[in-house]
Tab-separated table of C-alpha atoms (C1' of nucleotides) in Angstrom:
chain	number	residue	atom	x	y	z
A	1	MET	CA	0.000	0.000	0.000
A	2	ASN	CA	1.086	3.524	-0.776
A	3	THR	CA	1.286	5.466	2.464
A	4	THR	CA	1.591	8.802	0.703
A	5	ALA	CA	-1.670	8.369	-1.158
A	6	LYS	CA	-4.025	11.268	-0.604
A	7	LYS	CA	-7.738	11.302	-1.140
A	8	ILE	CA	-8.320	13.756	-3.935
A	9	ALA	CA	-11.531	15.743	-3.619
A	10	GLU	CA	-14.181	15.971	-6.291
A	11	LEU	CA	-14.450	19.166	-8.248
A	12	THR	CA	-17.650	20.990	-9.075
A	13	ARG	CA	-18.259	21.827	-12.711
A	14	GLY	CA	-17.082	25.404	-12.345
A	15	GLU	CA	-13.993	24.426	-10.444
A	16	GLU	CA	-13.120	21.843	-13.038
A	17	GLU	CA	-13.442	24.353	-15.840
A	18	VAL	CA	-10.812	26.529	-14.199
A	19	MET	CA	-8.555	23.550	-13.521
A	20	GLN	CA	-8.733	22.446	-17.146
A	21	ILE	CA	-7.487	25.832	-18.243
A	22	LEU	CA	-4.752	25.850	-15.641
A	23	TRP	CA	-3.664	22.369	-16.670
A	24	ARG	CA	-3.507	23.549	-20.249
A	25	LEU	CA	-1.559	26.716	-19.512
A	26	GLY	CA	0.719	25.249	-16.880
A	27	ASP	CA	0.576	28.420	-14.864
A	28	ALA	CA	-1.444	31.592	-15.118
A	29	VAL	CA	-2.583	34.818	-13.555
A	30	VAL	CA	-6.300	35.500	-13.235
A	31	ASN	CA	-6.539	37.364	-16.514
A	32	ASP	CA	-4.888	34.564	-18.437
A	33	ILE	CA	-7.655	32.280	-17.296
A	34	ILE	CA	-10.412	34.722	-18.164
A	35	ALA	CA	-8.876	35.126	-21.616
A	36	GLN	CA	-9.335	31.400	-22.190
A	37	MET	CA	-13.023	31.464	-21.392
A	38	SER	CA	-15.800	32.016	-23.850
A	39	GLU	CA	-18.483	34.663	-23.764
A	40	PRO	CA	-20.069	35.636	-21.532
A	41	ARG	CA	-16.821	35.889	-19.631
A	42	PRO	CA	-17.076	35.843	-15.868
A	43	LYS	CA	-15.958	38.818	-13.813
A	44	TYR	CA	-12.416	38.992	-12.521
A	45	THR	CA	-13.458	38.364	-8.917
A	46	THR	CA	-15.449	35.310	-9.908
A	47	VAL	CA	-12.407	33.607	-11.307
A	48	ALA	CA	-10.301	34.788	-8.387
A	49	THR	CA	-12.815	33.166	-6.033
A	50	PHE	CA	-12.594	29.867	-7.859
A	51	LEU	CA	-8.838	29.958	-7.583
A	52	LYS	CA	-9.128	30.621	-3.862
A	53	ILE	CA	-11.480	27.659	-3.461
A	54	LEU	CA	-9.160	25.465	-5.490
A	55	GLU	CA	-6.260	26.563	-3.373
A	56	ASN	CA	-8.163	25.625	-0.208
A	57	LYS	CA	-8.892	22.224	-1.685
A	58	GLY	CA	-5.207	21.772	-2.410
A	59	PHE	CA	-5.628	21.767	-6.168
A	60	VAL	CA	-3.609	24.880	-6.896
A	61	GLY	CA	-0.801	26.876	-5.369
A	62	HIS	CA	0.564	30.295	-6.202
A	63	THR	CA	3.710	32.329	-6.236
A	64	PRO	CA	3.668	36.122	-5.842
A	65	GLU	CA	4.314	38.046	-9.030
A	66	GLY	CA	4.356	41.812	-8.726
A	67	LYS	CA	1.225	42.663	-6.839
A	68	SER	CA	-0.549	39.613	-8.094
A	69	HIS	CA	-0.419	35.851	-7.849
A	70	ARG	CA	0.632	33.381	-10.458
A	71	TYR	CA	-1.273	30.142	-10.001
A	72	HIS	CA	-0.206	26.613	-10.842
A	73	PRO	CA	-1.735	23.156	-10.415
A	74	GLU	CA	-0.776	21.191	-7.332
A	75	VAL	CA	-2.781	18.199	-8.509
A	76	SER	CA	-1.903	17.079	-12.013
A	77	LYS	CA	-4.484	16.360	-14.648
A	78	GLU	CA	-3.271	12.758	-14.601
A	79	GLN	CA	-3.798	12.408	-10.873
A	80	TYR	CA	-7.280	13.806	-11.101
A	81	ALA	CA	-8.104	11.859	-14.241
A	82	ARG	CA	-7.131	8.693	-12.476
A	83	GLY	CA	-9.890	9.222	-9.935
A	84	VAL	CA	-12.643	10.370	-12.258
A	85	MET	CA	-11.870	7.784	-14.900
A	86	SER	CA	-11.968	4.945	-12.450
A	87	THR	CA	-15.332	6.213	-11.223
A	88	MET	CA	-16.572	6.393	-14.827
A	89	LEU	CA	-15.183	2.988	-15.616
A	90	SER	CA	-16.967	1.394	-12.715
A	91	SER	CA	-20.199	3.369	-13.159
A	92	TYR	CA	-20.568	2.747	-16.853
A	93	PHE	CA	-18.506	-0.272	-17.786
A	94	GLY	CA	-18.517	-2.532	-14.750
A	95	GLY	CA	-14.915	-1.561	-14.134
A	96	SER	CA	-13.762	-3.228	-17.325
A	97	LEU	CA	-11.525	-1.292	-19.688
A	98	ALA	CA	-12.199	-3.915	-22.338
A	99	GLN	CA	-15.889	-3.173	-22.079
A	100	MET	CA	-15.182	0.479	-22.543
A	101	VAL	CA	-13.037	-0.050	-25.603
A	102	SER	CA	-15.732	-2.325	-26.965
A	103	PHE	CA	-18.279	0.407	-26.358
A	104	PHE	CA	-16.309	2.894	-28.388
A	105	SER	CA	-15.687	0.449	-31.188
A	106	GLN	CA	-19.408	-0.296	-31.411
A	107	HIS	CA	-20.257	3.355	-31.602
A	108	GLU	CA	-17.969	3.815	-34.559
A	109	GLN	CA	-15.898	6.285	-32.657
A	110	MET	CA	-12.730	4.398	-33.374
A	111	SER	CA	-10.744	4.840	-36.530
A	112	VAL	CA	-8.400	2.276	-37.998
A	113	SER	CA	-5.388	4.409	-37.191
A	114	GLU	CA	-6.592	4.665	-33.627
A	115	MET	CA	-6.900	0.893	-33.458
A	116	ASP	CA	-3.367	0.541	-34.748
A	117	GLU	CA	-2.156	2.907	-32.072
A	118	ILE	CA	-3.897	0.889	-29.408
A	119	LEU	CA	-2.406	-2.321	-30.743
A	120	GLU	CA	1.007	-0.726	-30.577
A	121	ILE	CA	0.460	0.433	-27.013
A	122	MET	CA	-0.509	-3.039	-25.964
A	123	ARG	CA	2.384	-4.644	-27.722
A	124	ASN	CA	4.652	-2.405	-25.668
A	125	ALA	CA	2.768	-2.878	-22.438
A	126	LYS	CA	2.751	-6.634	-22.761
A	127	GLN	CA	6.485	-7.089	-22.377
B	1	MET	CA	-26.239	14.192	-40.228
B	2	ASN	CA	-28.640	12.264	-38.056
B	3	THR	CA	-31.929	14.154	-37.938
B	4	THR	CA	-33.272	12.048	-35.079
B	5	ALA	CA	-30.365	12.915	-32.812
B	6	LYS	CA	-31.509	14.517	-29.579
B	7	LYS	CA	-29.422	16.576	-27.262
B	8	ILE	CA	-29.320	14.673	-24.022
B	9	ALA	CA	-29.209	16.860	-20.939
B	10	GLU	CA	-26.552	16.660	-18.276
B	11	LEU	CA	-27.490	15.094	-14.987
B	12	THR	CA	-26.629	16.450	-11.570
B	13	ARG	CA	-24.883	14.101	-9.155
B	14	GLY	CA	-28.061	13.241	-7.296
B	15	GLU	CA	-30.018	12.662	-10.466
B	16	GLU	CA	-27.326	10.412	-11.812
B	17	GLU	CA	-27.311	8.327	-8.653
B	18	VAL	CA	-30.992	7.575	-9.132
B	19	MET	CA	-30.518	6.837	-12.830
B	20	GLN	CA	-27.720	4.397	-12.106
B	21	ILE	CA	-30.021	2.425	-9.837
B	22	LEU	CA	-32.819	2.513	-12.357
B	23	TRP	CA	-30.494	1.345	-15.104
B	24	ARG	CA	-29.419	-1.513	-12.901
B	25	LEU	CA	-32.923	-2.555	-11.898
B	26	GLY	CA	-34.525	-2.015	-15.286
B	27	ASP	CA	-37.683	-0.727	-13.666
B	28	ALA	CA	-38.624	0.146	-10.127
B	29	VAL	CA	-41.068	1.759	-7.751
B	30	VAL	CA	-39.819	4.429	-5.356
B	31	ASN	CA	-39.169	1.988	-2.529
B	32	ASP	CA	-37.075	-0.270	-4.738
B	33	ILE	CA	-34.762	2.633	-5.366
B	34	ILE	CA	-34.523	3.608	-1.720
B	35	ALA	CA	-33.695	0.003	-0.880
B	36	GLN	CA	-30.655	0.239	-3.149
B	37	MET	CA	-29.285	3.294	-1.435
B	38	SER	CA	-26.892	3.305	1.462
B	39	GLU	CA	-27.343	4.923	4.842
B	40	PRO	CA	-28.408	7.512	5.538
B	41	ARG	CA	-31.261	6.728	3.197
B	42	PRO	CA	-33.163	9.680	1.788
B	43	LYS	CA	-36.823	10.154	2.550
B	44	TYR	CA	-39.456	8.730	0.248
B	45	THR	CA	-40.449	12.137	-1.096
B	46	THR	CA	-36.866	13.024	-1.851
B	47	VAL	CA	-36.495	10.127	-4.198
B	48	ALA	CA	-39.944	10.754	-5.651
B	49	THR	CA	-38.850	14.309	-6.415
B	50	PHE	CA	-35.771	13.132	-8.250
B	51	LEU	CA	-37.898	10.809	-10.333
B	52	LYS	CA	-40.209	13.687	-11.180
B	53	ILE	CA	-37.267	15.824	-12.245
B	54	LEU	CA	-35.855	12.988	-14.307
B	55	GLU	CA	-39.226	12.508	-15.918
B	56	ASN	CA	-39.362	16.195	-16.828
B	57	LYS	CA	-35.924	15.913	-18.355
B	58	GLY	CA	-37.085	12.954	-20.406
B	59	PHE	CA	-34.829	10.470	-18.675
B	60	VAL	CA	-37.535	8.289	-17.194
B	61	GLY	CA	-41.115	7.327	-17.862
B	62	HIS	CA	-43.646	5.504	-15.740
B	63	THR	CA	-46.579	3.167	-15.957
B	64	PRO	CA	-49.291	3.157	-13.316
B	65	GLU	CA	-49.203	0.188	-10.980
B	66	GLY	CA	-51.915	0.042	-8.353
B	67	LYS	CA	-51.946	3.456	-6.770
B	68	SER	CA	-48.307	4.021	-7.555
B	69	HIS	CA	-45.957	4.451	-10.487
B	70	ARG	CA	-43.423	2.052	-11.800
B	71	TYR	CA	-40.540	3.941	-13.333
B	72	HIS	CA	-38.265	2.930	-16.180
B	73	PRO	CA	-35.418	4.591	-18.073
B	74	GLU	CA	-36.265	6.418	-21.268
B	75	VAL	CA	-32.618	7.171	-21.932
B	76	SER	CA	-30.406	4.114	-21.834
B	77	LYS	CA	-27.176	3.964	-19.913
B	78	GLU	CA	-25.416	3.535	-23.260
B	79	GLN	CA	-26.960	6.688	-24.715
B	80	TYR	CA	-26.002	8.698	-21.692
B	81	ALA	CA	-22.562	7.113	-21.445
B	82	ARG	CA	-21.908	8.100	-25.009
B	83	GLY	CA	-22.229	11.748	-24.111
B	84	VAL	CA	-20.337	11.739	-20.848
B	85	MET	CA	-17.574	9.535	-22.156
B	86	SER	CA	-16.976	11.680	-25.165
B	87	THR	CA	-16.755	14.702	-22.890
B	88	MET	CA	-14.280	12.862	-20.662
B	89	LEU	CA	-12.317	11.687	-23.628
B	90	SER	CA	-11.921	15.178	-24.968
B	91	SER	CA	-11.321	16.786	-21.571
B	92	TYR	CA	-8.703	14.360	-20.382
B	93	PHE	CA	-7.244	12.612	-23.389
B	94	GLY	CA	-7.415	15.088	-26.228
B	95	GLY	CA	-10.222	13.059	-27.748
B	96	SER	CA	-7.949	10.109	-28.361
B	97	LEU	CA	-9.086	6.690	-27.250
B	98	ALA	CA	-5.563	5.430	-27.784
B	99	GLN	CA	-4.309	7.994	-25.314
B	100	MET	CA	-6.846	6.819	-22.805
B	101	VAL	CA	-5.896	3.185	-23.189
B	102	SER	CA	-2.281	4.215	-22.858
B	103	PHE	CA	-3.127	6.061	-19.669
B	104	PHE	CA	-4.674	2.988	-18.108
B	105	SER	CA	-1.829	0.776	-19.187
B	106	GLN	CA	0.684	3.155	-17.627
B	107	HIS	CA	-1.206	3.226	-14.388
B	108	GLU	CA	-1.052	-0.538	-14.128
B	109	GLN	CA	-4.791	-0.711	-14.199
B	110	MET	CA	-4.765	-3.177	-17.030
B	111	SER	CA	-4.338	-6.889	-16.554
B	112	VAL	CA	-3.005	-9.263	-19.180
B	113	SER	CA	-6.404	-10.880	-19.571
B	114	GLU	CA	-7.928	-7.466	-20.098
B	115	MET	CA	-5.360	-6.740	-22.800
B	116	ASP	CA	-6.220	-9.999	-24.480
B	117	GLU	CA	-9.880	-9.073	-24.427
B	118	ILE	CA	-9.102	-5.734	-26.002
B	119	LEU	CA	-6.999	-7.362	-28.693
B	120	GLU	CA	-9.890	-9.681	-29.435
B	121	ILE	CA	-12.328	-6.788	-29.651
B	122	MET	CA	-10.103	-5.029	-32.112
B	123	ARG	CA	-9.564	-8.090	-34.208
B	124	ASN	CA	-13.332	-8.270	-34.580
B	125	ALA	CA	-13.812	-4.575	-35.157
B	126	LYS	CA	-11.139	-4.427	-37.803
B	127	GLN	CA	-12.980	-6.573	-40.331
C	1	DT	C1'	-69.633	3.252	2.179
C	2	DC	C1'	-66.170	5.100	4.786
C	3	DC	C1'	-61.557	4.933	6.871
C	4	DA	C1'	-56.792	4.350	6.816
C	5	DA	C1'	-52.726	3.715	4.329
C	6	DA	C1'	-49.839	4.701	0.647
C	7	DC	C1'	-49.054	7.282	-2.940
C	8	DT	C1'	-48.173	11.686	-6.110
C	9	DA	C1'	-47.933	16.674	-6.763
C	10	DT	C1'	-46.840	20.892	-5.022
C	11	DT	C1'	-44.290	23.857	-2.399
C	12	DA	C1'	-40.611	25.408	0.042
C	13	DA	C1'	-36.575	25.055	3.201
C	14	DA	C1'	-31.716	23.848	3.431
C	15	DA	C1'	-27.424	23.190	1.369
C	16	DT	C1'	-24.279	23.911	-2.093
C	17	DT	C1'	-22.373	26.178	-6.007
C	18	DT	C1'	-21.726	30.166	-8.741
C	19	DT	C1'	-21.262	34.914	-9.288
C	20	DA	C1'	-19.711	39.207	-8.133
C	21	DG	C1'	-19.536	43.578	-5.112
C	22	DT	C1'	-16.788	45.997	-1.712
C	23	DA	C1'	-12.954	47.025	1.323
C	24	DG	C1'	-8.432	47.357	1.921
C	25	DA	C1'	-3.540	46.588	0.416
C	26	DA	C1'	0.120	47.072	-2.794
C	27	DA	C1'	2.294	48.715	-6.825
C	28	DT	C1'	2.725	52.317	-10.238
C	29	DA	C1'	2.393	56.775	-12.316
C	30	DT	C1'	2.532	61.641	-11.729
D	1	DA	C1'	4.391	61.980	-1.704
D	2	DT	C1'	0.029	61.355	-3.292
D	3	DA	C1'	-3.427	59.757	-6.465
D	4	DT	C1'	-4.769	56.096	-9.328
D	5	DT	C1'	-4.958	51.584	-10.658
D	6	DT	C1'	-4.964	46.773	-9.865
D	7	DC	C1'	-4.896	43.270	-7.133
D	8	DT	C1'	-6.455	39.848	-3.141
D	9	DA	C1'	-9.480	38.797	0.715
D	10	DC	C1'	-13.723	38.889	2.469
D	11	DT	C1'	-18.508	38.899	2.243
D	12	DA	C1'	-22.751	38.116	0.454
D	13	DA	C1'	-26.316	37.767	-3.190
D	14	DA	C1'	-28.131	34.812	-6.802
D	15	DA	C1'	-28.799	30.489	-8.804
D	16	DT	C1'	-29.042	25.744	-8.604
D	17	DT	C1'	-29.402	21.359	-6.395
D	18	DT	C1'	-30.912	18.554	-2.713
D	19	DT	C1'	-34.007	17.435	0.758
D	20	DA	C1'	-38.315	16.886	2.671
D	21	DA	C1'	-42.869	18.598	4.593
D	22	DT	C1'	-47.605	19.163	3.510
D	23	DA	C1'	-51.794	18.788	0.931
D	24	DG	C1'	-54.595	16.258	-1.576
D	25	DT	C1'	-55.761	11.867	-4.177
D	26	DT	C1'	-56.438	7.035	-4.885
D	27	DT	C1'	-57.220	2.501	-3.479
D	28	DG	C1'	-57.901	-1.392	-0.788
D	29	DG	C1'	-59.865	-3.131	3.409
D	30	DA	C1'	-63.269	-3.018	7.297
DNA sequence: TCCAAACTATTAAAATTTTAGTAGAAATAT
DNA sequence: ATATTTCTACTAAAATTTTAATAGTTTGGA
């Protein structure tokens, strides 16, 4: 067992939207995040509040920059994805990745090149 | 373009919990759903309210049974999964199924037998 | 037929999430 | 050095989601 494992909280939809942008940008000041949002853009303080909440939840940290803060993720997209994807997998596919892949192949959402990529991945993983 | 395609609404967390049970049971009266929930169980009217909301959203229907209603899904788990999974896929894996499979394989969440199943699925899909 | 039980519909309170205003602090320009 | 701008922290209003009480209806049993 991994003794350093931490329970990662769930994000609300609004919080996740901000995190997605921060994951994409790597780090950002409030205005950078607003710039990435689509109309109608939220007010400056709205985004600042989300960042504060995310900081309290341990999802982001900041370093001072001039009179402002530059924010960065403390929880990686991969870490968070791990949790949400395993929830999805168990909720919708009985916990079976094979069932999920099958689902996508049935819904014609899988191209031949994508299949080839997956084959390649599994060839590598299998050794 | 598919002219019969309908935009399927998003579910809140509570609504989804009820839908998951209904998908599992196939059909159910209010008490059947409560029985599937863990402590502290919600009150009867709470669950009835969720069913009403889900009915308004077009997710469930009902047939009269005695003085009560027997509810059933109108949107299948597969239909709903299609939407949420494609959102997940694009949010977390750049829309690439291969990337998602790769993610799981890297996180050691994929057994050899699961890989074999996936290979089999793709063999079939490829023809 | 009438009563009690069990149900749905309606309403609204409570909790959470989202949005943003305001106060005060800090940097910058004049 | 002071005024202006820009920022964070704090607070709270607005919106949504969750929870459940109450009113009223239906049905099955006495």
